[in-house]
GROMACS .gro file of C-alpha atoms in nm:
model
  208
    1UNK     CA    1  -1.568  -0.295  -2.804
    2UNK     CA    2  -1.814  -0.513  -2.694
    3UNK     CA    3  -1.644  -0.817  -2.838
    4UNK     CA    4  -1.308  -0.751  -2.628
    5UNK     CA    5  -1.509  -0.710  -2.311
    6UNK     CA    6  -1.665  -1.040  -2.392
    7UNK     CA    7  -1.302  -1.192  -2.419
    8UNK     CA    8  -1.231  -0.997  -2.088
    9UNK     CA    9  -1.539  -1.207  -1.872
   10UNK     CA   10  -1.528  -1.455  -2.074
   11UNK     CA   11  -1.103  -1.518  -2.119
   12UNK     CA   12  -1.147  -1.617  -2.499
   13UNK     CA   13  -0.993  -1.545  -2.832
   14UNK     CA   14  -1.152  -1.323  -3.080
   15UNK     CA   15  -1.157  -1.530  -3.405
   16UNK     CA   16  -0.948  -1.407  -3.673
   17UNK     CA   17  -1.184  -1.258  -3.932
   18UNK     CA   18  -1.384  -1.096  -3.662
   19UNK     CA   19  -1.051  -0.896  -3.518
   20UNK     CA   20  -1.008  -0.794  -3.872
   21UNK     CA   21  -1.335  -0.674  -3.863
   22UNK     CA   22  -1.289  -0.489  -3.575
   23UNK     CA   23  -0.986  -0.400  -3.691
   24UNK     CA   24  -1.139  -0.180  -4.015
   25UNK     CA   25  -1.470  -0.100  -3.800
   26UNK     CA   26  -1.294   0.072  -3.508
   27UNK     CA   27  -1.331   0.416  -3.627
   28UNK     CA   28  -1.711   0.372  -3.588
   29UNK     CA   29  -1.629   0.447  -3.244
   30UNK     CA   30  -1.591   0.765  -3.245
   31UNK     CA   31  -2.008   0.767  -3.323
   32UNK     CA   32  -2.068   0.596  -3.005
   33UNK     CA   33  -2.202   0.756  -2.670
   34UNK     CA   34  -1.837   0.828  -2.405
   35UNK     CA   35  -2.079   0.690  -2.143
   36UNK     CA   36  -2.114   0.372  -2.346
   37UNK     CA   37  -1.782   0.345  -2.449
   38UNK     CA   38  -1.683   0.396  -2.045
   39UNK     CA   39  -1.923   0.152  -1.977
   40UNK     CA   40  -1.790  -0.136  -2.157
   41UNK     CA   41  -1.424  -0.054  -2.037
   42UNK     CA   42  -1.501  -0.015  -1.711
   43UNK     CA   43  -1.666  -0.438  -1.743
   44UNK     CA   44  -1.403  -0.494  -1.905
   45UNK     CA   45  -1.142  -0.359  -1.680
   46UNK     CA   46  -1.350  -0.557  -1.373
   47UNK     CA   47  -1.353  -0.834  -1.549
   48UNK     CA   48  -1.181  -1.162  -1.428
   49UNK     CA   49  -0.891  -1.149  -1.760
   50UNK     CA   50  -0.868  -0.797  -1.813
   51UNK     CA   51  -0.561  -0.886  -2.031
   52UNK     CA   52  -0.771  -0.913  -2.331
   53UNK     CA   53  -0.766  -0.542  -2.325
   54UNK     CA   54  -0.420  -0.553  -2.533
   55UNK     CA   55  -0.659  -0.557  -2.824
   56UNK     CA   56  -0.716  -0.202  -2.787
   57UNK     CA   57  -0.373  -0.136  -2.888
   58UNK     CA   58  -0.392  -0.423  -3.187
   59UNK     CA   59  -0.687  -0.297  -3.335
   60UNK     CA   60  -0.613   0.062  -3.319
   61UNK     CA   61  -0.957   0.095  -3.130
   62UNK     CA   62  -0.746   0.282  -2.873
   63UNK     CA   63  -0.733   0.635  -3.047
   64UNK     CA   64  -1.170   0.635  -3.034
   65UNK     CA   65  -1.173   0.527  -2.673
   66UNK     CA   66  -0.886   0.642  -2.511
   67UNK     CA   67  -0.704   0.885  -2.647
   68UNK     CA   68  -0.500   1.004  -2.402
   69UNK     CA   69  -0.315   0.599  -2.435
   70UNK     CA   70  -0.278   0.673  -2.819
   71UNK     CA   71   0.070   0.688  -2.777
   72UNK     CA   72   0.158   0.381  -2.586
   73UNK     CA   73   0.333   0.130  -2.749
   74UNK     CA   74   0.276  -0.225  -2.661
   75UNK     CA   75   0.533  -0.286  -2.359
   76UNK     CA   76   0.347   0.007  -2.188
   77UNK     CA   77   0.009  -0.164  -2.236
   78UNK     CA   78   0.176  -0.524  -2.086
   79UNK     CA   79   0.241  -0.312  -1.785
   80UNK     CA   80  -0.110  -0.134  -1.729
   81UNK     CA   81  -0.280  -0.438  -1.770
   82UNK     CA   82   0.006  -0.658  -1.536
   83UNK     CA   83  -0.092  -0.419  -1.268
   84UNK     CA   84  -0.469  -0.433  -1.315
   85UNK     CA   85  -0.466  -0.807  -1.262
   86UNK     CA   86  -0.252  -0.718  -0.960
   87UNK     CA   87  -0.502  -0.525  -0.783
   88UNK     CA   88  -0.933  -0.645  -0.680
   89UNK     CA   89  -1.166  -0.588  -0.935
   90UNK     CA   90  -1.302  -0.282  -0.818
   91UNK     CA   91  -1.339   0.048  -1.048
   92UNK     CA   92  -1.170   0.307  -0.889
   93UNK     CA   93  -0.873   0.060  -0.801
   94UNK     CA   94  -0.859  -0.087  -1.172
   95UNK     CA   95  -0.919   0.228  -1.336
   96UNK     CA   96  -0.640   0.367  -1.091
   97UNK     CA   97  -0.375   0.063  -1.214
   98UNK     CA   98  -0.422   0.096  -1.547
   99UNK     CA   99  -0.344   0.496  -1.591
  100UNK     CA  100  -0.045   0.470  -1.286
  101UNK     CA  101   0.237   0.558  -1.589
  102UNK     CA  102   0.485   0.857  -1.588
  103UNK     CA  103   0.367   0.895  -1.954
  104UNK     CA  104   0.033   1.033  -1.817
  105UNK     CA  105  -0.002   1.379  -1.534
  106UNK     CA  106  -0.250   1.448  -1.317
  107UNK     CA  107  -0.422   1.679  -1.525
  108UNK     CA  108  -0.433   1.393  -1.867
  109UNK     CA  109  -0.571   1.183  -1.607
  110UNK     CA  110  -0.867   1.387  -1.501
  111UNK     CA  111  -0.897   1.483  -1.840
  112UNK     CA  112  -0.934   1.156  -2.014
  113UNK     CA  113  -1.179   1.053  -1.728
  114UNK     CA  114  -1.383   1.345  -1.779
  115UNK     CA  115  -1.381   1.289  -2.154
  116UNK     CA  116  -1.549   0.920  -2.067
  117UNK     CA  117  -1.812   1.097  -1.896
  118UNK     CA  118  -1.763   0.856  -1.581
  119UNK     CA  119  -1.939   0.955  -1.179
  120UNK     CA  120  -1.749   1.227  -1.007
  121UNK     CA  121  -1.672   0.962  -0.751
  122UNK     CA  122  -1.488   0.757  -1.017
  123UNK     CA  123  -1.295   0.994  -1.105
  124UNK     CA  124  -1.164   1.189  -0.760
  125UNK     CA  125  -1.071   0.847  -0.624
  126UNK     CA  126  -0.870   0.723  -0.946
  127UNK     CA  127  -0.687   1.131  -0.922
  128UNK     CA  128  -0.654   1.155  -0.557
  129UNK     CA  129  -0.464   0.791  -0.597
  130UNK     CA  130  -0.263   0.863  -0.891
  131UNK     CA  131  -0.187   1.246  -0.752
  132UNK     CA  132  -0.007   1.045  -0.393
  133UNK     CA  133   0.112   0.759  -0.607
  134UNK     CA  134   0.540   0.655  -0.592
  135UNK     CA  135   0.583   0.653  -0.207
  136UNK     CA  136   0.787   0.448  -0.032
  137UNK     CA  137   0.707   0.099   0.104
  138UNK     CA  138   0.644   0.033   0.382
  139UNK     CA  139   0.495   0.314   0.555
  140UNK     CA  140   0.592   0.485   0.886
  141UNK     CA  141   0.326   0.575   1.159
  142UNK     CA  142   0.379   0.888   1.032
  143UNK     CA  143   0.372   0.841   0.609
  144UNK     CA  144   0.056   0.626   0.720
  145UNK     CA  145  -0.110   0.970   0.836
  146UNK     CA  146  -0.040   1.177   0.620
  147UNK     CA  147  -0.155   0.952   0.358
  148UNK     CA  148  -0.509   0.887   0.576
  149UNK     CA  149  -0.547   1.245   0.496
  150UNK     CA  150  -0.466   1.252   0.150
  151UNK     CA  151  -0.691   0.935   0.084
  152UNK     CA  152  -0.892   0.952   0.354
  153UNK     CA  153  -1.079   0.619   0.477
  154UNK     CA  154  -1.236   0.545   0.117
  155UNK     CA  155  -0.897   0.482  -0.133
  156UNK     CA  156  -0.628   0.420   0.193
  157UNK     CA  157  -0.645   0.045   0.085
  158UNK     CA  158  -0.704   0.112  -0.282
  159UNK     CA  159  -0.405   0.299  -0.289
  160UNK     CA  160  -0.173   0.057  -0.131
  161UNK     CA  161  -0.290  -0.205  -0.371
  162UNK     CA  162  -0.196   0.022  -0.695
  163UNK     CA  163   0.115   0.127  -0.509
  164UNK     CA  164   0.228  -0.285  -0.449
  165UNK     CA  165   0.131  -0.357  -0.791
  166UNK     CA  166   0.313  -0.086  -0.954
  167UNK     CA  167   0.649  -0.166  -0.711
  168UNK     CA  168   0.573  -0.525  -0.804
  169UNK     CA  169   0.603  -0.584  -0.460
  170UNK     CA  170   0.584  -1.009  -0.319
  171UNK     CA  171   0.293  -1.128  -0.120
  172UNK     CA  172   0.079  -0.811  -0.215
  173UNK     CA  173  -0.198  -0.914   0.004
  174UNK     CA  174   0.009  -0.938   0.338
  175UNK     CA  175   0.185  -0.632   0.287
  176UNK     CA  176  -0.206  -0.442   0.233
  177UNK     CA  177  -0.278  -0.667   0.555
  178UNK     CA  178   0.017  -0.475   0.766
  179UNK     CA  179  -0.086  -0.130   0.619
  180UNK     CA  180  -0.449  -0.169   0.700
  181UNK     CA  181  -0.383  -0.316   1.016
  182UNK     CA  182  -0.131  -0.039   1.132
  183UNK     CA  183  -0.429   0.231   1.017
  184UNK     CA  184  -0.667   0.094   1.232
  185UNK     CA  185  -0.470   0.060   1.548
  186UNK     CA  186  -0.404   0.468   1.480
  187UNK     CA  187  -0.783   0.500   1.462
  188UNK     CA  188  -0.860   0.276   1.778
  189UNK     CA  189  -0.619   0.437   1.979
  190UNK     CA  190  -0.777   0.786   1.838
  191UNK     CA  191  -0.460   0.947   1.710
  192UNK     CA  192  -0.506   1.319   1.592
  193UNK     CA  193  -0.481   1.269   1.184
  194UNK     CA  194  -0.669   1.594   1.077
  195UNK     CA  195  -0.693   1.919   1.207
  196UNK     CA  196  -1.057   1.815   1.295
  197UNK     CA  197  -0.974   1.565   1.530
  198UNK     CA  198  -0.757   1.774   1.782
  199UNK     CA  199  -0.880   1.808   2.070
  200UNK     CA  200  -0.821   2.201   2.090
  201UNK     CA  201  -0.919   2.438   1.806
  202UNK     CA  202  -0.821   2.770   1.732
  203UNK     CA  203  -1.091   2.917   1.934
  204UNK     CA  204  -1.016   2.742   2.250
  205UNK     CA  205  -0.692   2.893   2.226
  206UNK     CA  206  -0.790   3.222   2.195
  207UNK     CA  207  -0.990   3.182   2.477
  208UNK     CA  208  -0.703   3.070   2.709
   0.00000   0.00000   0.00000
């Protein structure tokens, strides 16, 4: 595991004879800490050629680290890892591309993070993401809000970048430029988004 993450930062080929070692090693994994094993996957995933994570798949190291991917065959792991290289190399974001797939629900998601043993943080950001993920592109004023509340000012931009890289959208970084931009002229001109931010409450009503 190790080795791939070193490919990962370092965007080299395993030699042969080691990869076969891997290869016949891998189900030592299932010996090693989750919190390790996140560890390493999470470097690897933020790494700057997080393509060398195909190996998982090749080596069959997948079924010991993430088991809830055991069934993807190699066209779904040219996808995940397409849209990780998509998005910045930030955890929630990268963790977020590479488990956007219909093959996976809300709950496997959760699930398979909580197996890994990653922060709490990690893994409410890469859900809450995943759990609003397929909208439409671009967003209206009023998509935009309702998304602020889903996400709230944490994953907004997170979110569009898994979203553009999934849709395969052009010129990704413009397009996050627009949605950003549109969410902070709703702040600045102090638009009600949450209940919390009208200026009446329920009590000043039943006071009228």
């Amino acid at each position: 595991l190790r080795a791939i993450r070193f490919a990962c930062r370092l965007d080299f080929a395993i030699a042969p004879d080691t990869l076969a070692a891997i290869r016949e090693k891998a189900p030592l994994l299932q010996y090693i800490s989750r919190e390790r094993i996140a560890a390493e996957l999470t470097a690897a995933l933020q790494s700057s050629a997080p393509q060398h994570l195909n190996l998982l798949y090749e080596t069959g190291m997948v079924k010991f680290c993430l088991p809830g991917l055991s069934d993807w065959k190699s066209q779904d792991w040219e996808a995940a890892l397409q849209r990780v290289e998509q998005v910045p190399a930030e955890k929630v974001a990268r963790w977020a591309a590479l488990l956007y797939s219909k093959k996976l629900t809300g709950p496997c998601v959760r699930s398979l993070l909580t197996w890994l043993k990653l922060d709490r943080q990690t893994i409410n950001g890469v859900s809450c993401i995943l759990r609003h993920s397929g909208f439409s592109l671009p967003l209206s004023p009023l998509q935009l809000k309702r998304f602020i509340q889903a996400f709230g000012d944490t994953y907004l931009e997170m979110a569009l970048w898994v979203e553009l890289a999934a849709k395969e959208v052009d010129n990704r970084p413009l397009q996050v430029k627009k949605g950003m931009e549109q969410y902070r002229k709703i702040r600045l001109r102090g638009e009600p988004v949450c209940l919390q931010d009208l200026a009446l409450n329920g009590t000043d009503l039943q006071e009228v």
